[in-house]
mmCIF file of C-alpha atoms in Angstrom:
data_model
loop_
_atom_site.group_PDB
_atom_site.id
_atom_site.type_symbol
_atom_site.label_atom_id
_atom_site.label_comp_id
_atom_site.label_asym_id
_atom_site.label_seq_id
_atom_site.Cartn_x
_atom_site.Cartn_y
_atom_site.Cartn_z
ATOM 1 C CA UNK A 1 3.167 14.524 4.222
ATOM 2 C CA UNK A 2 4.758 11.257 4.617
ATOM 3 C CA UNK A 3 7.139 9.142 2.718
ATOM 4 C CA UNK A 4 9.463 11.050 0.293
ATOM 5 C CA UNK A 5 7.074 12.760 -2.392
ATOM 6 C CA UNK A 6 4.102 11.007 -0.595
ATOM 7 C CA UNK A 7 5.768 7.661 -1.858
ATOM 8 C CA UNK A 8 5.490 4.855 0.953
ATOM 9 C CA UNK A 9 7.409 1.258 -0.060
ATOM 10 C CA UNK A 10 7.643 -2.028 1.353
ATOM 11 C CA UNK A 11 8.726 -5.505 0.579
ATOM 12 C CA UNK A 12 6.617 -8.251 1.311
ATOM 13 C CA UNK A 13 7.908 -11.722 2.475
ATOM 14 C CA UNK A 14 7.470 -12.985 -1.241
ATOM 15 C CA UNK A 15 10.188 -10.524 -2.450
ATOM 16 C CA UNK A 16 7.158 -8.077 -4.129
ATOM 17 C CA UNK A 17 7.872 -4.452 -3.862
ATOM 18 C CA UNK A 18 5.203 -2.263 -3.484
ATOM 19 C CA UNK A 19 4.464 1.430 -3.416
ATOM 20 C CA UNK A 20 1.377 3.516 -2.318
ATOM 21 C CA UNK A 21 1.679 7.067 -3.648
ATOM 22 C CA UNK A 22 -0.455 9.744 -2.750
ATOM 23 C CA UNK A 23 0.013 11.886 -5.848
ATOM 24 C CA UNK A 24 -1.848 15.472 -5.560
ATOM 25 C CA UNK A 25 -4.510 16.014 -7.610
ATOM 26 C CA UNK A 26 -5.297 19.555 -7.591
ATOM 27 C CA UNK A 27 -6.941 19.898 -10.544
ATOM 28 C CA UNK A 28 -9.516 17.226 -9.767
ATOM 29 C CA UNK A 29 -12.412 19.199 -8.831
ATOM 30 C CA UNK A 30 -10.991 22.102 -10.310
ATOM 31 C CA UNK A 31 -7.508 24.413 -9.296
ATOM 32 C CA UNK A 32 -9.714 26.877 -7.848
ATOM 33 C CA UNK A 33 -11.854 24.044 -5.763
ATOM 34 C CA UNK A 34 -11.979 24.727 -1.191
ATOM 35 C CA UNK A 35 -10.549 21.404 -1.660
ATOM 36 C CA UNK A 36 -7.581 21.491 -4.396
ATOM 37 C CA UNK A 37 -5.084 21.210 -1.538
ATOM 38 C CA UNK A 38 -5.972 18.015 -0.200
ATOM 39 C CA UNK A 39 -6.883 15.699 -3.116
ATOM 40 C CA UNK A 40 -4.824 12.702 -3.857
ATOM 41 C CA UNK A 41 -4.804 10.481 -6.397
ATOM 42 C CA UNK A 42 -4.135 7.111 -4.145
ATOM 43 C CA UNK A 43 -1.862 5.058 -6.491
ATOM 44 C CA UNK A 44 -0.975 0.829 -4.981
ATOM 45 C CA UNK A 45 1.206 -0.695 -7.382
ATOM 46 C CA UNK A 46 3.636 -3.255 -7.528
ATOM 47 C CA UNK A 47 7.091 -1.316 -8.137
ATOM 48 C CA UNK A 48 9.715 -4.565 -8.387
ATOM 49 C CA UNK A 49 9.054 -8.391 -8.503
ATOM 50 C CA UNK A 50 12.551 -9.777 -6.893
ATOM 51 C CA UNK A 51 10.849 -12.663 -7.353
ATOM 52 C CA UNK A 52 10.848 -16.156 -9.961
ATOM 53 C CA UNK A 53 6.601 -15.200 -9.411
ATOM 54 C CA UNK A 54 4.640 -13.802 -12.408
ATOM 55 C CA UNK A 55 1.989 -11.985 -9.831
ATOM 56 C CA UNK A 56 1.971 -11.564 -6.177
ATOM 57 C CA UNK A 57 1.135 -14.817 -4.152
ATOM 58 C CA UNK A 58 -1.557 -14.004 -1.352
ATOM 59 C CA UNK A 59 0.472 -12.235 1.199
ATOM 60 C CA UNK A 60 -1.388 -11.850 4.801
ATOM 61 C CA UNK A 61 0.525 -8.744 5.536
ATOM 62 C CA UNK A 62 -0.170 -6.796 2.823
ATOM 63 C CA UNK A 63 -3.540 -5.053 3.671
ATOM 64 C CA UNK A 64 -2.353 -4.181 7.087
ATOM 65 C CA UNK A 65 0.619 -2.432 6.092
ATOM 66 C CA UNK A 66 -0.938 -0.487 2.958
ATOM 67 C CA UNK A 67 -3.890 0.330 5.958
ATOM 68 C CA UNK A 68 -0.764 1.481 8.234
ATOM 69 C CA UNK A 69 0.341 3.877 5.711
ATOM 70 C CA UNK A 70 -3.368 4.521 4.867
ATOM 71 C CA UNK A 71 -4.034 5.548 8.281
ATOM 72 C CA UNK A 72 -0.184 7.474 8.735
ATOM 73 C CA UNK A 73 -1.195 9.804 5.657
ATOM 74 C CA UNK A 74 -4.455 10.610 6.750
ATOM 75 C CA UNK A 75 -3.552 11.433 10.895
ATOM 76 C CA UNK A 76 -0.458 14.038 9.538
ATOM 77 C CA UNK A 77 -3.515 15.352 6.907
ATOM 78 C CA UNK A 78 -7.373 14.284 8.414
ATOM 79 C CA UNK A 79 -9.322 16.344 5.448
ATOM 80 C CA UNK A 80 -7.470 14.474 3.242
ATOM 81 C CA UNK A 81 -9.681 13.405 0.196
ATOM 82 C CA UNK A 82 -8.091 10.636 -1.797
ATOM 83 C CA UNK A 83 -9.609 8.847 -5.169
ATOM 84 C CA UNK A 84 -8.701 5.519 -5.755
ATOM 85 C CA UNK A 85 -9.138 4.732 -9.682
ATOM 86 C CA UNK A 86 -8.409 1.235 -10.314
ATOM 87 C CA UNK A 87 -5.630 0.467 -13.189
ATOM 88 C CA UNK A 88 -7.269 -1.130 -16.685
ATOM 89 C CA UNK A 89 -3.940 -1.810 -18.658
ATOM 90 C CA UNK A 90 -4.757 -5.422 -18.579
ATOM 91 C CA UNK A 91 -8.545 -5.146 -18.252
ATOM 92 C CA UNK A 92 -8.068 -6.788 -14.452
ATOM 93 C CA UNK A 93 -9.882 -3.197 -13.151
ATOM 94 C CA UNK A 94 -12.630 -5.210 -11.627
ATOM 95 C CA UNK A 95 -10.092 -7.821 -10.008
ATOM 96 C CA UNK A 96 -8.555 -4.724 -8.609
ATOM 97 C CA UNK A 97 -11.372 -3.356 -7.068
ATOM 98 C CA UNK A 98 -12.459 -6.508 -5.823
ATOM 99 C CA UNK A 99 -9.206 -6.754 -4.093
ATOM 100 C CA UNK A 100 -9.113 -2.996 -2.767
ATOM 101 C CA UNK A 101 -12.562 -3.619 -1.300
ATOM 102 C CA UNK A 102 -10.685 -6.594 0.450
ATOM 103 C CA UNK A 103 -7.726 -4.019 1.717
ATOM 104 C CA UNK A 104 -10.460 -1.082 2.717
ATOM 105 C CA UNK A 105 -11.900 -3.177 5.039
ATOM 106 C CA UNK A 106 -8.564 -3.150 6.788
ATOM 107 C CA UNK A 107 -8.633 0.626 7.948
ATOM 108 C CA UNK A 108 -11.969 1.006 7.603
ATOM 109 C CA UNK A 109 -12.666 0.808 11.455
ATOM 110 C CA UNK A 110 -15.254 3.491 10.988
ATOM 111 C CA UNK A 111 -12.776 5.863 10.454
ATOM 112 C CA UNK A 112 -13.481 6.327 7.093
ATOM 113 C CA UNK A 113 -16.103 6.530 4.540
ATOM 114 C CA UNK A 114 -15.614 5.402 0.753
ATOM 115 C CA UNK A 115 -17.979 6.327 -2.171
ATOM 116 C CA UNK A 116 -17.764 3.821 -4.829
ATOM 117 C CA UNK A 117 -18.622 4.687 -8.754
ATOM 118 C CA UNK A 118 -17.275 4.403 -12.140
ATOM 119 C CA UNK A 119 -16.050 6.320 -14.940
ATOM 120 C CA UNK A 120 -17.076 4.739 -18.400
ATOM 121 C CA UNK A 121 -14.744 5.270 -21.459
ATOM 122 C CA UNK A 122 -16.003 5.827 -25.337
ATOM 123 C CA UNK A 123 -15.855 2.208 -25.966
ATOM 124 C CA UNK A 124 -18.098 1.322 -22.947
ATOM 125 C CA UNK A 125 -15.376 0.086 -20.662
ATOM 126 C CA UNK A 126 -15.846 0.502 -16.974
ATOM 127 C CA UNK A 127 -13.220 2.144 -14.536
ATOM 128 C CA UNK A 128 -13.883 1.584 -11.463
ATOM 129 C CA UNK A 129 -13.053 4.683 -8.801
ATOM 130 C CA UNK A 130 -13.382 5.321 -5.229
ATOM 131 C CA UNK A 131 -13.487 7.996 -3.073
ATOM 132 C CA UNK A 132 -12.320 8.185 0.422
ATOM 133 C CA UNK A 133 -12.043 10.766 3.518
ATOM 134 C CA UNK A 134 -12.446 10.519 7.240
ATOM 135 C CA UNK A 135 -16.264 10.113 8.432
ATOM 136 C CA UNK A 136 -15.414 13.194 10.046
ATOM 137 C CA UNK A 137 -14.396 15.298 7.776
ATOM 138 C CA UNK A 138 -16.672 18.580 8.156
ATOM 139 C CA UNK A 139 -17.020 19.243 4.025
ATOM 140 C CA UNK A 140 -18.373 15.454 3.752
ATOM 141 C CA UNK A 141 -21.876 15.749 2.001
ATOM 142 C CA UNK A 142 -20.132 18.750 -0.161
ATOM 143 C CA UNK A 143 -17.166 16.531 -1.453
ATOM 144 C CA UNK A 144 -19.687 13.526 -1.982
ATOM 145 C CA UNK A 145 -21.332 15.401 -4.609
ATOM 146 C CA UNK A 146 -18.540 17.249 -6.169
ATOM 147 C CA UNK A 147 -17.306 13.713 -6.532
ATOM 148 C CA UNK A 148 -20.655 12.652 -8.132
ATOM 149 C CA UNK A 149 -20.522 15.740 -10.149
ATOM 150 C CA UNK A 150 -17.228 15.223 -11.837
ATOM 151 C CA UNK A 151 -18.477 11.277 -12.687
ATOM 152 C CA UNK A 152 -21.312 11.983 -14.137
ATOM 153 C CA UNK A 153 -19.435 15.187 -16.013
ATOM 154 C CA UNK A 154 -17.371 12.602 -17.219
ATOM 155 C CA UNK A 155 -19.562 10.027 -18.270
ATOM 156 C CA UNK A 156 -21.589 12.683 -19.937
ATOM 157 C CA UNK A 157 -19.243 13.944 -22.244
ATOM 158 C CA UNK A 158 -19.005 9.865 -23.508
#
């Protein structure tokens, strides 16, 4: 699709490297799902700090590009489905999603259409996860609820 493996990177002026990886996630909605093809895990993490900074300083160009290579994936793919599940190894999940609200916004455009939720662990912790496709993606009401379906699947089983 686009980068090598669906890997994009870019420095920012800061000396930050990041990466957005699409990783496919057939399995998702099941192997045997109409839509097991085109479901991505979207993955935005910071691969190298070249820098004397503990965390990436506010960078203005950040959003843009990750909505560049957003965009890019999703114009070589359109019925792309991607779920965005925010990282909790440091318990900054909701700082995450805070800030990939901030970034959607970017390529939203009304282009796109994001379903928010969250997946709750044994312990009552909160992950947040989002789903996002084109507005005009035909299957649209059909992958809402399969999405809804596998969260509350999920949850249940807590």
């Amino acid at each position: 699709m686009g980068g090598i493996d669906n890997v994009y990177s870019f420095q920012t002026q800061n000396e930050f490297v990041y990466e957005v990886i699409f990783r496919p996630t057939p399995y998702l909605f099941g192997e045997n799902s109409l839509y097991a093809d085109v479901i991505y895990e979207l993955i935005i993490r910071v691969a190298r700090n070249n820098s004397t900074k503990k965390r990436p300083p506010f960078d203005a160009l950040v959003a843009p590009t990750i909505a560049a290579i957003f965009t890019n994936f999703y114009e070589k793919s359109p019925l792309t489905i991607a779920i965005y599940i925010c990282d909790s190894s440091d318990n900054r999940q909701l700082i995450r999603q805070a800030k990939f609200n901030r970034w959607f916004e970017y390529f939203d455009k009304n282009d796109f259409t994001k379903l928010d939720d969250s997946i709750r662990d044994s312990d009552g912790t909160k992950y947040p996860v989002s789903l996002i496709l084109k507005q005009n993606n035909p299957h649209r009401k059909a992958i809402f609820w399969a999405f809804l379906e596998m969260i509350e699947g999920y949850n249940y089983q807590k």
